[in-house]
């Protein structure tokens, strides 16, 4: 609260950036310890979490007031006009301080990566759990538990780590049990133009031999070849095929974090422009290159998945430092190969394994702390968008829906949960996040009903050895619900999946009503059977028979009997056997009991 100078400002205007006129809403702006709140004259509330704020800009003073533009990490842009410049300045300074992360508390036992590797079938005769990095002495940005080939000793691990950027030596990321092929990951070698390392060569040979079904392996460099060659001049670079036996080298050409940051900025400029024609919007979308980058990431993952599934070859993936493009390709490749990662729980495990545990720099890439702005890049957002494109092509193969992906993106930037705070596991342990914060995953599981895909088919998902998305250009779309999710003034699009989910909920309510009605009918039928049991034996009257009744009975006996032909009349043109009224006549001809139910207040008696 010490950062809040002004808690309430009245007569603030909220501008609608998508309106062609200078339309605005006037209301009151409140500043709390966690949120910025705007309430307009119609009591409509707009809440902005402080940790969603990416940038705050105070523009030059105008005749109507001081403009304040807030850009959020979840792509919301809010434009306020504050009447007094002093109030605007106070709010501006407060938001700069309040948009830094806070701490919170627990639920971390839900996901256990040792259990996940056990599900894959590791450890086994070819792979082992190594304690070489138990104290983070070999690599600070790797987790404590690492899986390496069983034939590899600790000196080989240490030697290989010294030859790899940031000490990130090759380790297991995913193991395919049916053909024993593996996805491994690392960083670029410090090879320069001619350097080599026998321990690193032995490490790659051990990975190749750990797959008895195929002796060659792929080494996939996710960078453009030109970038990798430029790194050679700095003493880094890529593997020399002459020094490594049985490897096939492949570049896949995903651009670096700076290109991705610039591309997203261009995309947001197009999204935030008012009054664009269709041609201008599509031209701006194309020139941003955003969808082209998504396509490159997916194609790299498809290459990896096909090598594993169809060729049975192990694959080693790296980029520069092995925590950005490597995480994208390894996680997407695993998603294409394994139906478990297409479930809600499995997707959480995938993120925990390939992103959080293996040291994707969430604090730097998401701008959670004051630091180098050049380190900010939408790497994880690209991964989520790639998954969204897969759900669009294979809607029956994923248990989770679009809302699940958006909610994860929301909390990557909110810092309300400890999963995405920090750059690596060691840093999170030093911050004691498990003691001070909650985990996101139990929160999402508690509300998983909202995130279930209504057309998910488990058998359909498991029927594919590998998902093979089509990467032709027209299959890549602008993700409107990500970049325009807060622009309610735009023409609404009805979500087909939301409509299906609403219909399913209505069906469940109707089925519940049917069961309740059936239960009531069953109860009533039981009651009627009970009542009928009391009326089976005729009750005998204890009172003397009335003379009047005797007279009536005698008069009844003197009446002439009907002929048999008169008892049952048939409809003209019909047979007596088909006569629908015959059963009613038979009922009328039956002898009545001496007394029937007394519920109706009358009784029939015979002489």
XYZ file of N, CA, C and O in Angstrom, residues 240-305:
264
model
N 29.815 -30.999 -35.833
C 30.469 -31.392 -37.087
C 30.202 -32.881 -37.315
O 30.600 -33.725 -36.521
N 29.516 -33.201 -38.408
C 29.129 -34.590 -38.664
C 30.333 -35.519 -38.807
O 30.228 -36.731 -38.596
N 31.480 -34.945 -39.140
C 32.681 -35.780 -39.280
C 33.174 -36.298 -37.924
O 33.854 -37.339 -37.872
N 32.837 -35.581 -36.858
C 33.316 -35.964 -35.521
C 32.335 -36.858 -34.776
O 32.696 -37.460 -33.759
N 31.101 -36.917 -35.223
C 30.065 -37.702 -34.536
C 29.610 -38.824 -35.466
O 29.208 -38.579 -36.608
N 29.656 -40.036 -34.952
C 29.266 -41.178 -35.779
C 27.755 -41.379 -35.740
O 27.104 -41.151 -34.713
N 27.205 -41.794 -36.883
C 25.786 -42.180 -36.988
C 24.819 -41.052 -36.642
O 23.782 -41.281 -36.022
N 25.149 -39.815 -36.998
C 24.185 -38.729 -36.796
C 23.798 -38.146 -38.150
O 24.595 -38.142 -39.104
N 22.564 -37.653 -38.218
C 22.073 -36.932 -39.392
C 21.670 -35.542 -38.924
O 20.793 -35.408 -38.059
N 22.287 -34.542 -39.483
C 22.093 -33.175 -39.001
C 20.987 -32.482 -39.793
O 20.867 -32.674 -41.016
N 20.186 -31.661 -39.084
C 19.048 -31.006 -39.732
C 18.820 -29.621 -39.120
O 18.682 -29.484 -37.911
N 18.770 -28.573 -39.961
C 18.339 -27.238 -39.532
C 16.846 -27.091 -39.820
O 16.366 -27.576 -40.847
N 16.117 -26.400 -38.934
C 14.682 -26.203 -39.178
C 14.291 -24.724 -39.246
O 13.169 -24.399 -39.609
N 15.162 -23.814 -38.887
C 14.964 -22.400 -39.216
C 13.918 -21.641 -38.430
O 13.111 -20.910 -39.029
N 13.902 -21.768 -37.099
C 13.030 -20.933 -36.254
C 13.831 -19.703 -35.823
O 14.957 -19.835 -35.334
N 13.244 -18.527 -35.976
C 13.960 -17.287 -35.672
C 14.172 -17.117 -34.166
O 13.508 -17.765 -33.341
N 15.076 -16.190 -33.800
C 15.430 -15.986 -32.393
C 14.408 -15.117 -31.665
O 13.428 -14.632 -32.259
N 14.646 -14.901 -30.376
C 13.673 -14.206 -29.523
C 13.465 -12.757 -29.953
O 12.370 -12.202 -29.773
N 14.480 -12.121 -30.525
C 14.357 -10.716 -30.913
C 13.441 -10.562 -32.119
O 12.629 -9.637 -32.179
N 13.560 -11.476 -33.068
C 12.672 -11.461 -34.235
C 11.235 -11.721 -33.797
O 10.293 -11.066 -34.280
N 11.039 -12.647 -32.862
C 9.688 -12.971 -32.387
C 9.069 -11.793 -31.635
O 7.872 -11.514 -31.775
N 9.865 -11.109 -30.830
C 9.357 -9.940 -30.096
C 8.918 -8.845 -31.071
O 7.841 -8.251 -30.917
N 9.734 -8.589 -32.088
C 9.390 -7.581 -33.091
C 8.145 -7.979 -33.877
O 7.285 -7.145 -34.176
N 8.023 -9.265 -34.176
C 6.861 -9.753 -34.928
C 5.576 -9.562 -34.136
O 4.557 -9.127 -34.683
N 5.617 -9.878 -32.843
C 4.422 -9.698 -32.009
C 4.058 -8.222 -31.902
O 2.870 -7.867 -31.927
N 5.055 -7.363 -31.787
C 4.780 -5.929 -31.696
C 4.069 -5.430 -32.947
O 3.110 -4.657 -32.882
N 4.497 -5.905 -34.110
C 3.832 -5.528 -35.363
C 2.404 -6.052 -35.404
O 1.484 -5.372 -35.874
N 2.217 -7.267 -34.899
C 0.875 -7.849 -34.861
C -0.050 -7.019 -33.974
O -1.196 -6.739 -34.339
N 0.445 -6.608 -32.810
C -0.378 -5.827 -31.883
C -0.687 -4.447 -32.434
O -1.760 -3.883 -32.155
N 0.223 -3.882 -33.206
C -0.058 -2.595 -33.847
C -1.203 -2.727 -34.838
O -2.062 -1.850 -34.934
N -1.231 -3.831 -35.557
C -2.330 -4.077 -36.500
C -3.636 -4.284 -35.736
O -4.679 -3.730 -36.097
N -3.579 -5.069 -34.646
C -4.788 -5.349 -33.861
C -5.343 -4.085 -33.209
O -6.554 -3.944 -33.026
N -4.461 -3.159 -32.844
C -4.894 -1.957 -32.140
C -5.276 -0.797 -33.027
O -5.724 0.243 -32.534
N -5.122 -0.960 -34.337
C -5.447 0.134 -35.257
C -6.943 0.177 -35.511
O -7.587 -0.854 -35.702
N -7.481 1.395 -35.514
C -8.917 1.564 -35.744
C -9.208 1.830 -37.217
O -8.443 2.478 -37.900
N -10.344 1.321 -37.645
C -10.828 1.650 -38.977
C -10.031 1.047 -40.116
O -10.043 1.587 -41.234
N -9.343 -0.068 -39.873
C -8.595 -0.708 -40.949
C -9.549 -1.434 -41.892
O -10.511 -2.060 -41.455
N -9.262 -1.362 -43.176
C -10.019 -2.177 -44.137
C -9.555 -3.617 -44.024
O -8.523 -3.917 -43.412
N -10.310 -4.516 -44.639
C -9.938 -5.935 -44.612
C -8.581 -6.143 -45.261
O -7.730 -6.876 -44.745
N -8.360 -5.458 -46.368
C -7.072 -5.603 -47.066
C -5.915 -5.112 -46.206
O -4.853 -5.746 -46.147
N -6.126 -3.967 -45.539
C -5.059 -3.416 -44.688
C -4.773 -4.340 -43.510
O -3.612 -4.532 -43.126
N -5.842 -4.904 -42.916
C -5.642 -5.800 -41.770
C -4.878 -7.056 -42.197
O -3.905 -7.458 -41.551
N -5.320 -7.678 -43.280
C -4.660 -8.902 -43.737
C -3.233 -8.622 -44.193
O -2.329 -9.434 -43.972
N -3.024 -7.472 -44.816
C -1.677 -7.102 -45.235
C -0.769 -6.883 -44.026
O 0.389 -7.313 -44.011
N -1.317 -6.230 -42.986
C -0.543 -6.017 -41.764
C -0.237 -7.326 -41.050
O 0.867 -7.509 -40.508
N -1.210 -8.243 -41.052
C -1.011 -9.550 -40.430
C 0.100 -10.321 -41.151
O 0.953 -10.950 -40.523
N 0.097 -10.245 -42.462
C 1.128 -10.930 -43.248
C 2.506 -10.306 -43.027
O 3.498 -11.019 -42.837
N 2.560 -8.980 -43.027
C 3.860 -8.318 -42.879
C 4.448 -8.500 -41.486
O 5.667 -8.403 -41.309
N 3.610 -8.784 -40.483
C 4.125 -9.035 -39.135
C 4.919 -10.338 -39.076
O 5.807 -10.496 -38.239
N 4.582 -11.290 -39.951
C 5.285 -12.566 -39.989
C 4.925 -13.512 -38.862
O 5.527 -14.584 -38.731
N 3.923 -13.159 -38.037
C 3.613 -13.940 -36.853
C 3.182 -15.365 -37.197
O 3.693 -16.345 -36.640
N 2.240 -15.489 -38.122
C 1.745 -16.824 -38.476
C 2.821 -17.636 -39.207
O 2.842 -18.866 -39.110
N 3.709 -16.964 -39.892
C 4.815 -17.661 -40.536
C 5.742 -18.298 -39.496
O 6.237 -19.418 -39.683
N 5.929 -17.596 -38.377
C 6.761 -18.150 -37.301
C 6.065 -19.334 -36.623
O 6.715 -20.325 -36.275
N 4.748 -19.221 -36.427
C 3.985 -20.341 -35.842
C 4.104 -21.570 -36.744
O 4.292 -22.701 -36.275
N 4.032 -21.346 -38.038
C 4.155 -22.435 -39.016
C 5.526 -23.107 -38.914
O 5.634 -24.342 -38.934
N 6.574 -22.303 -38.752
C 7.929 -22.862 -38.654
C 8.086 -23.719 -37.401
O 8.706 -24.793 -37.438
N 7.518 -23.272 -36.292
C 7.601 -24.038 -35.042
C 6.884 -25.375 -35.188
O 7.399 -26.436 -34.798
N 5.692 -25.347 -35.777
C 4.922 -26.583 -35.948
C 5.603 -27.552 -36.901
O 5.614 -28.767 -36.669
N 6.173 -27.039 -37.962
C 6.846 -27.922 -38.921
C 8.059 -28.600 -38.298
O 8.342 -29.771 -38.589
N 8.755 -27.892 -37.416
C 9.887 -28.518 -36.719
C 9.410 -29.647 -35.816
O 10.023 -30.723 -35.755
N 8.288 -29.417 -35.115
C 7.737 -30.453 -34.238
C 7.250 -31.655 -35.036
O 7.404 -32.810 -34.610
N 6.682 -31.409 -36.217
C 6.209 -32.505 -37.069
C 7.383 -33.350 -37.550
O 7.310 -34.592 -37.563
N 8.484 -32.702 -37.942
C 9.680 -33.441 -38.372
C 10.173 -34.349 -37.250
O 10.493 -35.526 -37.466
N 10.218 -33.817 -36.040
C 10.673 -34.597 -34.889
C 9.753 -35.791 -34.638
O 10.216 -36.922 -34.444
N 8.432 -35.536 -34.642
C 7.469 -36.606 -34.341
C 7.521 -37.716 -35.382
O 7.439 -38.903 -35.045
